[in-house]
Tab-separated table of C-alpha atoms and ligand atoms in Angstrom:
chain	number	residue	atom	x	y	z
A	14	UNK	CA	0.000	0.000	0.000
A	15	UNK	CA	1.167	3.257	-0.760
A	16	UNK	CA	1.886	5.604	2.460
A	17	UNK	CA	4.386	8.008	2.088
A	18	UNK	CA	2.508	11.743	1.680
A	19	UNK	CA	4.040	14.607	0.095
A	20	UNK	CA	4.288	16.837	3.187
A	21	UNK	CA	6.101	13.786	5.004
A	22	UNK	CA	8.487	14.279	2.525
A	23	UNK	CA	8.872	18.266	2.654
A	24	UNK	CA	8.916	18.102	6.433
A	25	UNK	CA	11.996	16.036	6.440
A	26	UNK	CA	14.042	16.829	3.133
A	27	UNK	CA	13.060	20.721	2.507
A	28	UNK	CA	12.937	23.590	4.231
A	29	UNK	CA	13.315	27.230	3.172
A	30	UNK	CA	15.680	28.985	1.363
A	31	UNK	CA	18.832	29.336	3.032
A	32	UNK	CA	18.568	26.315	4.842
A	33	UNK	CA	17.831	23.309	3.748
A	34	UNK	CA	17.349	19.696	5.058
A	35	UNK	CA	18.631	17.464	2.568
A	36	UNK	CA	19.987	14.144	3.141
A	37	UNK	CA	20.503	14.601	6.762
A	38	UNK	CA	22.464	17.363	6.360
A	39	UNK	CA	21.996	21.479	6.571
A	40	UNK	CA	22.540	23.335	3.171
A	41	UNK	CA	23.012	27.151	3.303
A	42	UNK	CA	21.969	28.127	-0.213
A	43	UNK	CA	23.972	31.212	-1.090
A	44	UNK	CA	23.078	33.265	-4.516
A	45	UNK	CA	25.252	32.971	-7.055
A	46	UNK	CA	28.733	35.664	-7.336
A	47	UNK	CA	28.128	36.181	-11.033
A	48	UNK	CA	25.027	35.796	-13.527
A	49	UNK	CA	21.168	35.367	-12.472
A	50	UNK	CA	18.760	32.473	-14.012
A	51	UNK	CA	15.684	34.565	-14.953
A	52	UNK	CA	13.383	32.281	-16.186
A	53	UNK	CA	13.226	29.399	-19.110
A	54	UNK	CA	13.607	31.391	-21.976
A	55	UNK	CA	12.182	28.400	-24.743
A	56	UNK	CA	12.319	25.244	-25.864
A	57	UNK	CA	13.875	24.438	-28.875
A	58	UNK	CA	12.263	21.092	-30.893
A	59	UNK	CA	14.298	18.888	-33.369
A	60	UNK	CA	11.921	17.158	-35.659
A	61	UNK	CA	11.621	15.792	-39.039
A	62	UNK	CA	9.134	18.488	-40.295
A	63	UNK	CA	8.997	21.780	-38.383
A	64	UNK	CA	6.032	23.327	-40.258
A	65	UNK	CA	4.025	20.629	-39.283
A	66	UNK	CA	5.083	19.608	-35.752
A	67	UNK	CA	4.455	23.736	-35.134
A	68	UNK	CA	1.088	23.415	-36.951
A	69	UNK	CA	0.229	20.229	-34.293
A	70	UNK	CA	0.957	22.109	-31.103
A	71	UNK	CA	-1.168	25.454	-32.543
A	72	UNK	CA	-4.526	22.934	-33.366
A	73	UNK	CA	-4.833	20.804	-30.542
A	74	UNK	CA	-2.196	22.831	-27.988
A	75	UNK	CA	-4.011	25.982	-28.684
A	76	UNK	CA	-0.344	27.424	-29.504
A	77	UNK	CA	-0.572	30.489	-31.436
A	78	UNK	CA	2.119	31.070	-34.966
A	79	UNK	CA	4.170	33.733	-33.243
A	80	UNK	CA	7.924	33.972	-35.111
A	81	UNK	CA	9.677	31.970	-38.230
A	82	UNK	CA	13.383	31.889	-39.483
A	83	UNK	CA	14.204	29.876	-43.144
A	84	UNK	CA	15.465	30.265	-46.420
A	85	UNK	CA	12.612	33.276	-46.940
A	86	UNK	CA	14.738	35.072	-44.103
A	87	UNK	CA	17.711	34.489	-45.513
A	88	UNK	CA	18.472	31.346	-43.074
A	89	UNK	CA	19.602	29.163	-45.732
A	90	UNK	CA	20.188	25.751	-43.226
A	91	UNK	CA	17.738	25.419	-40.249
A	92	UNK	CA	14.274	26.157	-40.261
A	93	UNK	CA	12.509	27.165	-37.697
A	94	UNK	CA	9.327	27.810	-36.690
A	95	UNK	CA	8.708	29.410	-33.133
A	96	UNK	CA	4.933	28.979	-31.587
A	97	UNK	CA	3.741	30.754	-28.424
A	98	UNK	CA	0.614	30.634	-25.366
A	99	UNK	CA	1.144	33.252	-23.071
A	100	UNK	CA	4.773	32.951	-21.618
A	101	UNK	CA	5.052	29.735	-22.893
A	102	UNK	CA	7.575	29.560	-26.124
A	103	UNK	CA	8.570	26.253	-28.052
A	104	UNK	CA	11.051	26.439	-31.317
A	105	UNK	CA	10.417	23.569	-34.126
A	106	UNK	CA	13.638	22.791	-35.624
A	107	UNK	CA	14.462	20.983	-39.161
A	108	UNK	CA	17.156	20.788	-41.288
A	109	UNK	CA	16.229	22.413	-44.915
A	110	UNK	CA	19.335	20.019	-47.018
A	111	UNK	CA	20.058	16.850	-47.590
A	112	UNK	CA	23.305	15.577	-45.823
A	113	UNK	CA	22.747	17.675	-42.696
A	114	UNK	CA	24.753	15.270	-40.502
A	115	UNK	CA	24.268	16.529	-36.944
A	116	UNK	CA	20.492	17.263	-37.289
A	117	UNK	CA	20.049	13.714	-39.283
A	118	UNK	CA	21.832	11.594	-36.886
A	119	UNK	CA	19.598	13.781	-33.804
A	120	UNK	CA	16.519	12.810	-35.774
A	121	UNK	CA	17.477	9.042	-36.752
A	122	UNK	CA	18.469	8.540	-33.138
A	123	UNK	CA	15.982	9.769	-31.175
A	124	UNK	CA	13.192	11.001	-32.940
A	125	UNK	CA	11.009	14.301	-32.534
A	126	UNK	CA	12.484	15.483	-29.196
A	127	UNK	CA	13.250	18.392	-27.003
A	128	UNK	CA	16.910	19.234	-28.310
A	129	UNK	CA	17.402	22.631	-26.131
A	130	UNK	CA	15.993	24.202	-23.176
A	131	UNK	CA	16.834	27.806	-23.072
A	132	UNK	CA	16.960	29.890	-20.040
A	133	UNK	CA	16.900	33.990	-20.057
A	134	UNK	CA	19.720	35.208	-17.655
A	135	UNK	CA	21.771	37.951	-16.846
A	136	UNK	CA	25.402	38.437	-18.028
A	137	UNK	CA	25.694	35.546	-20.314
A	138	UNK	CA	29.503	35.302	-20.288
A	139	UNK	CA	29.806	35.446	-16.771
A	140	UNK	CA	27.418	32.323	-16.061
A	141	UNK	CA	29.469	30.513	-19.142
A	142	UNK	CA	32.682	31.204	-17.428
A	143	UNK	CA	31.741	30.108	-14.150
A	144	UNK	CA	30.437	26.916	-15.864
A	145	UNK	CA	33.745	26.562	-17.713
A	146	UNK	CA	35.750	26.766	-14.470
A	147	UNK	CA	33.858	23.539	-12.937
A	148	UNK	CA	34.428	22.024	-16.138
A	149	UNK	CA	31.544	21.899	-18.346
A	150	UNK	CA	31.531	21.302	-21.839
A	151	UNK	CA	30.654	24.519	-23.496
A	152	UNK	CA	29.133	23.665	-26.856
A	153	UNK	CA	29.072	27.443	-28.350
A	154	UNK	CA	31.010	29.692	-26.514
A	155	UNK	CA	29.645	32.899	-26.326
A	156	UNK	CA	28.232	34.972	-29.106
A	157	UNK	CA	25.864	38.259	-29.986
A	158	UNK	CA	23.126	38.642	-32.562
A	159	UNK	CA	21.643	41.554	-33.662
A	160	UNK	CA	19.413	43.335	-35.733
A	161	UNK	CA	16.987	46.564	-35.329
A	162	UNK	CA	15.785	45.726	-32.087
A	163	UNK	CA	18.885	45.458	-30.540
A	164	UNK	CA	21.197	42.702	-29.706
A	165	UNK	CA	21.310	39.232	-27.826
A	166	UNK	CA	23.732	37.636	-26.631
A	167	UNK	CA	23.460	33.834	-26.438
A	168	UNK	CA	26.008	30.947	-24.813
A	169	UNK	CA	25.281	27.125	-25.459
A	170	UNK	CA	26.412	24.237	-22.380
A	171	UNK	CA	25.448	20.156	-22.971
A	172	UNK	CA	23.646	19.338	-20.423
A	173	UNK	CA	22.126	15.109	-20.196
A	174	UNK	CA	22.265	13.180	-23.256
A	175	UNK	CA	22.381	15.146	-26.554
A	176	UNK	CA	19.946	17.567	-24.763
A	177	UNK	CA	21.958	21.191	-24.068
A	178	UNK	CA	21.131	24.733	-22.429
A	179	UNK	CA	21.156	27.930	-24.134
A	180	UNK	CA	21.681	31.115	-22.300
A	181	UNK	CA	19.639	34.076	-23.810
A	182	UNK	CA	20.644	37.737	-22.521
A	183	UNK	CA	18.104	40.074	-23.444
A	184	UNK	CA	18.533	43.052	-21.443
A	185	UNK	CA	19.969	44.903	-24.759
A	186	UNK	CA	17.169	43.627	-26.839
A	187	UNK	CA	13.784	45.034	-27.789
A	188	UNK	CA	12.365	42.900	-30.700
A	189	UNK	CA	9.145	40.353	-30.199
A	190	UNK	CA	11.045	37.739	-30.280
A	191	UNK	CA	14.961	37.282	-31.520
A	192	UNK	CA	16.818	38.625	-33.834
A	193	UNK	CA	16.926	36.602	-37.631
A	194	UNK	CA	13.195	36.232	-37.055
A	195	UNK	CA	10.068	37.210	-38.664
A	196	UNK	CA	6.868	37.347	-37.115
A	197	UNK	CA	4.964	38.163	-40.236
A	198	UNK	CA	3.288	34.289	-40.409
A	199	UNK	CA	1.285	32.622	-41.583
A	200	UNK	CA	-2.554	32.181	-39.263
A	201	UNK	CA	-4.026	28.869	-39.685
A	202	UNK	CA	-8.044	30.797	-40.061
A	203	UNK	CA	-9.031	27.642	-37.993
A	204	UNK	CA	-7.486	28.714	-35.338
A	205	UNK	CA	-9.553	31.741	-34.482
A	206	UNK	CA	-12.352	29.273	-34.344
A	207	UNK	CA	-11.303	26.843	-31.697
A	208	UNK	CA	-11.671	27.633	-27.810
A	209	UNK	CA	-8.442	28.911	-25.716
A	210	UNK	CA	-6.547	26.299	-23.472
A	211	UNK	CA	-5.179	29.517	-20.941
A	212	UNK	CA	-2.197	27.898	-20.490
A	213	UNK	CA	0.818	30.832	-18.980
A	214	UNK	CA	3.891	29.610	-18.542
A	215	UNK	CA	6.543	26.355	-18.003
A	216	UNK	CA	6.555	25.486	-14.688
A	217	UNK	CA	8.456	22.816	-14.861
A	218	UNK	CA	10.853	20.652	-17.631
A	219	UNK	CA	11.878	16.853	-16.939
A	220	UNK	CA	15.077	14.528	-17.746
A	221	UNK	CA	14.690	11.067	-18.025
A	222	UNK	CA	17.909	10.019	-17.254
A	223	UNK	CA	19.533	5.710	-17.560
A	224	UNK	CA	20.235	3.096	-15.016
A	225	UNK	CA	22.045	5.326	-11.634
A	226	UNK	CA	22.842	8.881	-13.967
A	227	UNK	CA	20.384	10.949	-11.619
A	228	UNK	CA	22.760	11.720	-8.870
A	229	UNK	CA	25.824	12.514	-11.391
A	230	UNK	CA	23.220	14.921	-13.287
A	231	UNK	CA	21.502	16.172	-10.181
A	232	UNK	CA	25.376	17.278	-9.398
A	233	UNK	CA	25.780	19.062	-12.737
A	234	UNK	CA	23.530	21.165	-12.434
A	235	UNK	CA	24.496	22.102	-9.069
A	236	UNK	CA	28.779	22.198	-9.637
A	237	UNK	CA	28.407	24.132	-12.990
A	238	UNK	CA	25.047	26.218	-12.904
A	239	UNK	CA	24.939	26.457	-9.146
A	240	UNK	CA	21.389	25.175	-8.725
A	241	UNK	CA	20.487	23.657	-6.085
A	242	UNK	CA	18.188	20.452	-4.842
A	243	UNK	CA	14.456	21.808	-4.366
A	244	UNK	CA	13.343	17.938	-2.278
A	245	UNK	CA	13.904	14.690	-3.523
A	246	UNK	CA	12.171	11.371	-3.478
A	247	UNK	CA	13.415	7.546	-3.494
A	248	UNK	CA	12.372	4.491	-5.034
A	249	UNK	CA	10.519	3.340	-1.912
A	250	UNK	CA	8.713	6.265	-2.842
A	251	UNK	CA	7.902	6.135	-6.192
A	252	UNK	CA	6.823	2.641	-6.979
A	253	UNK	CA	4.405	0.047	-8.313
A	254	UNK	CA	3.404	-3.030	-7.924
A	255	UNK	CA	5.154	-3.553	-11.034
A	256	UNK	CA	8.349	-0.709	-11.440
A	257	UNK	CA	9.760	1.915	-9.548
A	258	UNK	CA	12.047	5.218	-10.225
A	259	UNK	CA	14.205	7.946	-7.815
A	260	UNK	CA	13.929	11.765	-8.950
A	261	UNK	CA	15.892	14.881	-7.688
A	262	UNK	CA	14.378	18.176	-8.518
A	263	UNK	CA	17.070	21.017	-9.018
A	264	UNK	CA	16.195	24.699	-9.033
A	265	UNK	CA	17.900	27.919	-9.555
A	266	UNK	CA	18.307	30.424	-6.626
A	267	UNK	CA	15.695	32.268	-7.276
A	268	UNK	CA	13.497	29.083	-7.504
A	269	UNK	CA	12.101	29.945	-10.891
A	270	UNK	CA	13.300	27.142	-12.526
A	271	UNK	CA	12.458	23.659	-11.810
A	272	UNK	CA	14.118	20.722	-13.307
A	273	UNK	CA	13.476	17.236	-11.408
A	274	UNK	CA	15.896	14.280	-12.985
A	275	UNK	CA	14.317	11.040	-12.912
A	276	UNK	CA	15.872	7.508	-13.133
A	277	UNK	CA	14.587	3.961	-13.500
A	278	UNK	CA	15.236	1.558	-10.269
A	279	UNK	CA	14.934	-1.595	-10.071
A	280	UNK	CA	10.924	-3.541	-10.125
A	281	UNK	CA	9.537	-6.850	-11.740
A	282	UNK	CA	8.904	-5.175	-14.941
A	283	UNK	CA	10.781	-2.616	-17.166
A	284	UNK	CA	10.432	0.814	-15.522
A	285	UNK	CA	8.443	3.717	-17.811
A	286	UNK	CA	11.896	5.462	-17.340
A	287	UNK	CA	13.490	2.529	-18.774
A	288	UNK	CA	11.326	2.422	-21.664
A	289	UNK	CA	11.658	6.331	-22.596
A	290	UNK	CA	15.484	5.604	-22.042
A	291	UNK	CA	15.261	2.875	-24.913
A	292	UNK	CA	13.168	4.911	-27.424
A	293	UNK	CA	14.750	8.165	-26.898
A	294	UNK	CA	18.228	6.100	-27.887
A	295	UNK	CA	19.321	7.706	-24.207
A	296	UNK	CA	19.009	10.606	-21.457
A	297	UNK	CA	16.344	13.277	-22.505
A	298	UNK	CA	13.460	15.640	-21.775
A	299	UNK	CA	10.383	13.439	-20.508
A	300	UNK	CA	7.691	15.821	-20.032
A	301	UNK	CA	7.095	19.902	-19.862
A	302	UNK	CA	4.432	20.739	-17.298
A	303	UNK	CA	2.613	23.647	-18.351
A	304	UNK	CA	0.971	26.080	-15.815
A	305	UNK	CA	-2.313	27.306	-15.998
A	306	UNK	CA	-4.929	29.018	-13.399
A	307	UNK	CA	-7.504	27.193	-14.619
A	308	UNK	CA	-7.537	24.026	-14.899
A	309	UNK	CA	-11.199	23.181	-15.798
A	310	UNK	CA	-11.432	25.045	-18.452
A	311	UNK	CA	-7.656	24.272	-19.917
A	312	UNK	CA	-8.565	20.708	-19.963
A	313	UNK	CA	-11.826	20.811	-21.353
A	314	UNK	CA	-10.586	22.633	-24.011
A	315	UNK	CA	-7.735	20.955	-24.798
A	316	UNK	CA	-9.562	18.026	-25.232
A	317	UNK	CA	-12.019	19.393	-27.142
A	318	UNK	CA	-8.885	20.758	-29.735
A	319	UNK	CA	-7.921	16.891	-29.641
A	320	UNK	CA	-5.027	16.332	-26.872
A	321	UNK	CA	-5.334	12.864	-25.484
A	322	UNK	CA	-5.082	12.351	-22.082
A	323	UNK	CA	-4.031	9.741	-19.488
A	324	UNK	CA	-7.117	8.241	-17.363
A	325	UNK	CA	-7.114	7.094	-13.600
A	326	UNK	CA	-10.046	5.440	-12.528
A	327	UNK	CA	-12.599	6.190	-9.870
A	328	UNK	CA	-11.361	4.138	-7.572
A	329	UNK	CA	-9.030	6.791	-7.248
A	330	UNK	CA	-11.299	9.854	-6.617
A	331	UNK	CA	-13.451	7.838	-4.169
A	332	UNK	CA	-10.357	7.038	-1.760
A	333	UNK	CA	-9.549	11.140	-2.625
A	334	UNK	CA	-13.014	11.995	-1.433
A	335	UNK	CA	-12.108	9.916	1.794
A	336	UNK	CA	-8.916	11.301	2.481
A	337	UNK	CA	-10.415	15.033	2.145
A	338	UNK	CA	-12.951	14.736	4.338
A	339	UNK	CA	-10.165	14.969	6.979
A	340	UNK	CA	-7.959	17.135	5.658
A	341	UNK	CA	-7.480	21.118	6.658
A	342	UNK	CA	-7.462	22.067	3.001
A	343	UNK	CA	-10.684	23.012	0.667
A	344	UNK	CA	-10.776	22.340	-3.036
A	345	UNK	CA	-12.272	25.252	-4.377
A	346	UNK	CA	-12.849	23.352	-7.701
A	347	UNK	CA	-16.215	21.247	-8.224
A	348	UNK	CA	-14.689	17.542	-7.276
A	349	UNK	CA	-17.288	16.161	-10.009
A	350	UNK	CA	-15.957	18.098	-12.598
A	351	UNK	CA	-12.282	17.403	-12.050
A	352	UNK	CA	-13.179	13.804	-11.427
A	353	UNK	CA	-15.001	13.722	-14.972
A	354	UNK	CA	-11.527	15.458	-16.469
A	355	UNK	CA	-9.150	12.790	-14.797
A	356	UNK	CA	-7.721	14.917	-13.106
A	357	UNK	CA	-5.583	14.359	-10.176
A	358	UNK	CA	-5.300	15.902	-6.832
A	359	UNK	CA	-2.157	16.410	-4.261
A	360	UNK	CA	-2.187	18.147	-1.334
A	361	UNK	CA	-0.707	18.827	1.874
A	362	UNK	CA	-2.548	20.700	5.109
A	363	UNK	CA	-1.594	24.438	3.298
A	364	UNK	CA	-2.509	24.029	-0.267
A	365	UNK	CA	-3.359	21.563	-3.419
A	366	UNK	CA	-2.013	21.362	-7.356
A	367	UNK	CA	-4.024	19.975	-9.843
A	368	UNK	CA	-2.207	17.971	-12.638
A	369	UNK	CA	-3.050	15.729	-15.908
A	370	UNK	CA	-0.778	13.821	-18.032
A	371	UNK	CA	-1.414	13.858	-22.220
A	372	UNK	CA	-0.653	10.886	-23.853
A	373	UNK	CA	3.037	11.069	-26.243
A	374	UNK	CA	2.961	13.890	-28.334
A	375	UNK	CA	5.258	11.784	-30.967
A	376	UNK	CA	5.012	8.116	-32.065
A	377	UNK	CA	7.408	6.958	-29.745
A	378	UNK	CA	6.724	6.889	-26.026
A	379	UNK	CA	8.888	9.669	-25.486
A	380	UNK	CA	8.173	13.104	-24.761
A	381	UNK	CA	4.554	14.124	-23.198
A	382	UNK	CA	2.922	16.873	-21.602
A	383	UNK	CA	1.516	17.821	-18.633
A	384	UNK	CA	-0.954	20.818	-16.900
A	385	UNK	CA	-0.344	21.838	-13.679
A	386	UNK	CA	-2.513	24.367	-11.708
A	387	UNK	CA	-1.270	25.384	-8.014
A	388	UNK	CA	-2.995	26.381	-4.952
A	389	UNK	CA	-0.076	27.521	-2.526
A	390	UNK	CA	1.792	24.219	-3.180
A	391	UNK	CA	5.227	23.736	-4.837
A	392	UNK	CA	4.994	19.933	-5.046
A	393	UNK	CA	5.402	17.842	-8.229
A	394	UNK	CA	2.471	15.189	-6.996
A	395	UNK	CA	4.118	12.601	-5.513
A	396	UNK	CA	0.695	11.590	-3.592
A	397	UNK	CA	-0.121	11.194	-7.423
A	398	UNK	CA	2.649	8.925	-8.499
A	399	UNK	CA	1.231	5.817	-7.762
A	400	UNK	CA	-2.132	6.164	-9.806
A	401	UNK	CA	0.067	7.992	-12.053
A	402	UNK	CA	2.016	5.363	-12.915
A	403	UNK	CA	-0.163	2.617	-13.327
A	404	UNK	CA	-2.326	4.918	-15.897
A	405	UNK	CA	1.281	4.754	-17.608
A	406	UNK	CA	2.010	1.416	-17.276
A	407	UNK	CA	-1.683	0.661	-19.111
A	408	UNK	CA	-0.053	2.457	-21.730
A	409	UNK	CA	3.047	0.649	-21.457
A	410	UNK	CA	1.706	-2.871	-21.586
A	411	UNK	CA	-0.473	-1.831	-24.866
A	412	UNK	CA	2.709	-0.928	-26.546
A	413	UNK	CA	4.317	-4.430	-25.390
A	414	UNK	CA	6.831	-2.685	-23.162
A	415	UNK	CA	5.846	-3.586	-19.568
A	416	UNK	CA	8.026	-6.586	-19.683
B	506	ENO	O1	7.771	14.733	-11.155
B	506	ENO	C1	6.993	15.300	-11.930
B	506	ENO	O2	7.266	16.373	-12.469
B	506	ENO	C2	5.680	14.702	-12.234
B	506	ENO	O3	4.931	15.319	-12.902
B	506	ENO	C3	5.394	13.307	-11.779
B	506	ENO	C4	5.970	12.306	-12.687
B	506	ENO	C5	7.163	11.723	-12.380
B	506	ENO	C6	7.677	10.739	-13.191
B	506	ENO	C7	6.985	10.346	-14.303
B	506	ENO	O4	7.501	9.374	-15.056
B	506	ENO	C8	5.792	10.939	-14.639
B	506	ENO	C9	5.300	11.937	-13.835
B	507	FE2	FE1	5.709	17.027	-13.723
C-alpha cells in the first residue's frame, strides 16, 4: 500500500531557502557571485518536419504562430518555426538540405524530441565562465546577434544526453522575439475558431535520465550552474506493484526554474523510465508541465482541440473523497468536474495542485505533456505517483513494453 505523503516528505528533506534539510544534512543556499537564471527562456524542438510539428501544437495545444526563421529570411540551413501561449515559447527545428549530418543523426536517433531548453539570464559570459571553471563542456562559446531591435547575446552548455542549455541575454534587446526572425506568419483561419486552453507559462521541464545517472546529473547542475536540490524522493517512494524510479528536482536560486531528474530503479517489470530511455536512444526531456490558473477550463478545451489524455479510474477519486474529508485544506474546484476530467489531486494541510498527463505527443513513447494548476503548493504530486504510474504502465503494456 502506498503511504508516504508529500508533506512527510517536505517536512523532512526541505525547508526554506537558506537552509535546507537534505539528506541529513543542513545546506546554506547562497546566490550565485556572477550571472542570475531569470526564467526558461524556450524550448527548442528537433523534428523531421517543423512546419508541421508547429502546426500540431497550434490545433490541438491551442499554440498560437508567433515567429519563423528559413530560407525566406535568408536562413539558408535550419528552419525554424517558433509557436507561443502566453509565456510559454517552443522552437520547431528541421534541417532544410540533404546531408545535414548533426540534425540527421539527432533525428534518426531519437526522434522528434526536445533538443534545447533555453533559459533567459543575466550576463551571459559570466554564467558561461563560471560553468567553464567547474568544467563543463561549453558547446558554443559565447556569441551576440543583432538586428533593429537590438542585440542578444546567447552561450550554449550540454547538459544530459544530446539535450543542451542555451543562455539568452536580453537586457539589450527590444524585438518580439529574436533577432533573424520574422513574425509576419502565416494564421491557420481555424485557429480563431477553436476555444483557448489559458495555459501561462513552463513550470516545470523533466530529464529522463539511464540506469544510476540521476545523482551525477543532479550534481551538474548544481557544480556548474549552481542550482540547487528543491526535495527529492526515493524508489521506496515512487513505486508500483510492477516498477519503480528515484527523482531529484534542481532549481535555480531564485526558484524559478524547476528541473526534477528522474531515473529507473529496479521492479519486476521494465520501468516507464526505462522504456523512454530505450526509445529516446538515451538521457532526454520526458515531459514539460505547463501552468495554468484554470484548470477546468484548460482541460476541457484541450480536449475538445484533440489532446489525449491519461485516465485514472474512480477508484481513485473515491479514496480522494475519503482522504479530504479529513484534511485542513478546501478544493475550491467542483470535485465532479475534475473527477469527470481525470484529473488528479495532491495536497498537503496548506494548499493543493491539480495535474493531468497527455498521452506522447510523438510516435514513440517519449516526450509528453503535462498541466499543472497550483494552490499555494510547490509539489510535483508525488501523492499522485502511484495512480500515475499505473495509468502509464496501461499504456506501457499496450505498446508491449511492460516486460
Ligand atoms: O515529477 C513530476 O514532475 C511529475 O509530474 C510526476 C511524474 C514523475 C515521473 C513520471 O515518469 C511521470 C510523472
Ligand atoms: Fe511534472
Amino acid at each position: 500500500m502506498y503511504s508516504v505523503s508529500y508533506h512527510g516528505l517536505r517536512d523532512k528533506r526541505y525547508t526554506d531557502k537558506g537552509e535546507k534539510l537534505l539528506e541529513g544534512l543542513i545546506m546554506t543556499v547562497r546566490p550565485p557571485e556572477v550571472g542570475k537564471f531569470l526564467s526558461f527562456d524556450h524550448l527548442t524542438f528537433w523534428v523531421g518536419n517543423a512546419k508541421q510539428a508547429a502546426s500540431y501544437y497550434c490545433t490541438c495545444f491551442g499554440f498560437e504562430p508567433f515567429a519563423y526563421s528559413g530560407l525566406e529570411t535568408g536562413e539558408r540551413n535550419v528552419v525554424s518555426h517558433a509557436v507561443k501561449h502566453d509565456k510559454i515559447i517552443f522552437v520547431f527545428q528541421s534541417a532544410l538540405n540533404p546531408g545535414s549530418d548533426e540534425m540527421g543523426k539527432h533525428l534518426v536517433i531519437h526522434g522528434d524530441g526536445v533538443k534545447d531548453i533555453a533559459f533567459s539570464v543575466e550576463d551571459c559570459r559570466g554564467i558561461v565562465e563560471k560553468a567553464r571553471q567547474k568544467g563543463a563542456k561549453i558547446v558554443r562559446e559565447p556569441w551576440e546577434k543583432s538586428d533593429e531591435f537590438g542585440s542578444v547575446t546567447y552561450a550554449i552548455v550540454q547538459t544530459y544526453g544530446d539535450t543542451t542549455h542555451t543562455f539568452v541575454e536580453r537586457t539589450n534587446y527590444k524585438g518580439p522575439f529574436l533577432p533573424g526572425y520574422t513574425t509576419d506568419v502565416f494564421r491557420n483561419p481555424l485557429l480563431d475558431t477553436l476555444p483557448k486552453p489559458g495555459l501561462r507559462f513552463i513550470d516545470h521541464v523533466v530529464g529522463n535520465q539511464p540506469d544510476d545517472e540521476m545523482v551525477t546529473i543532479a550534481d551538474w547542475y548544481e557544480k556548474n550552474l549552481l542550482f540547487h536540490r528543491f526535495w527529492s524522493v526515493d524508489d521506496s517512494v515512487l513505486h508500483t506493484d510492477y516498477s519503480s524510479l528515484r527523482s531529484i528536482v534542481v532549481t535555480n536560486y531564485d526558484e524559478t526554474i524547476k528541473m526534477p531528474i528522474n531515473e529507473p530503479a529496479s521492479g519486476k517489470r521494465k520501468s516507464q523510465i526505462a522504456e523512454y530511455v530505450d526509445y529516446y536512444g538515451g538521457a532526454g526531456v520526458q515531459h514539460i508541465a505547463l501552468n495554468t490558473s484554470d484548470i477546468i477550463s484548460a482541460i476541457t478545451t484541450l480536449k475538445s482541440r484533440g489532446v489525449e489524455f491519461l485516465e485514472v479510474p474512480d477508484s481513485y477519486f473515491n479514496m480522494l473523497r475519503e482522504r479530504l474529508k479529513t484534511s485542513p485544506v478546501k478544493i475550491e474546484e467542483s470535485m465532479d468536474k475534475l473527477q469527470q476530467l481525470k484529473i488528479l489531486i495532491d495536497y498537503d494541510d496548506n494548499g493543493y495542485l491539480l495535474q493531468i498527463f497527455s498521452k506522447p505527443v510523438q510516435d514513440r513513447p517519449t516526450l509528453f505533456i503535462e498541466i499543472i494548476q497550483r494552490h499555494n503548493h510547490t509539489g510535483f504530486g508525488a501523492g499522485n505517483f502511484k495512480a500515475l504510474f499505473e495509468a502509464i504502465e496501461r499504456e506501457q503494456d499496450k505498446r508491449g513494453n511492460l516486460v
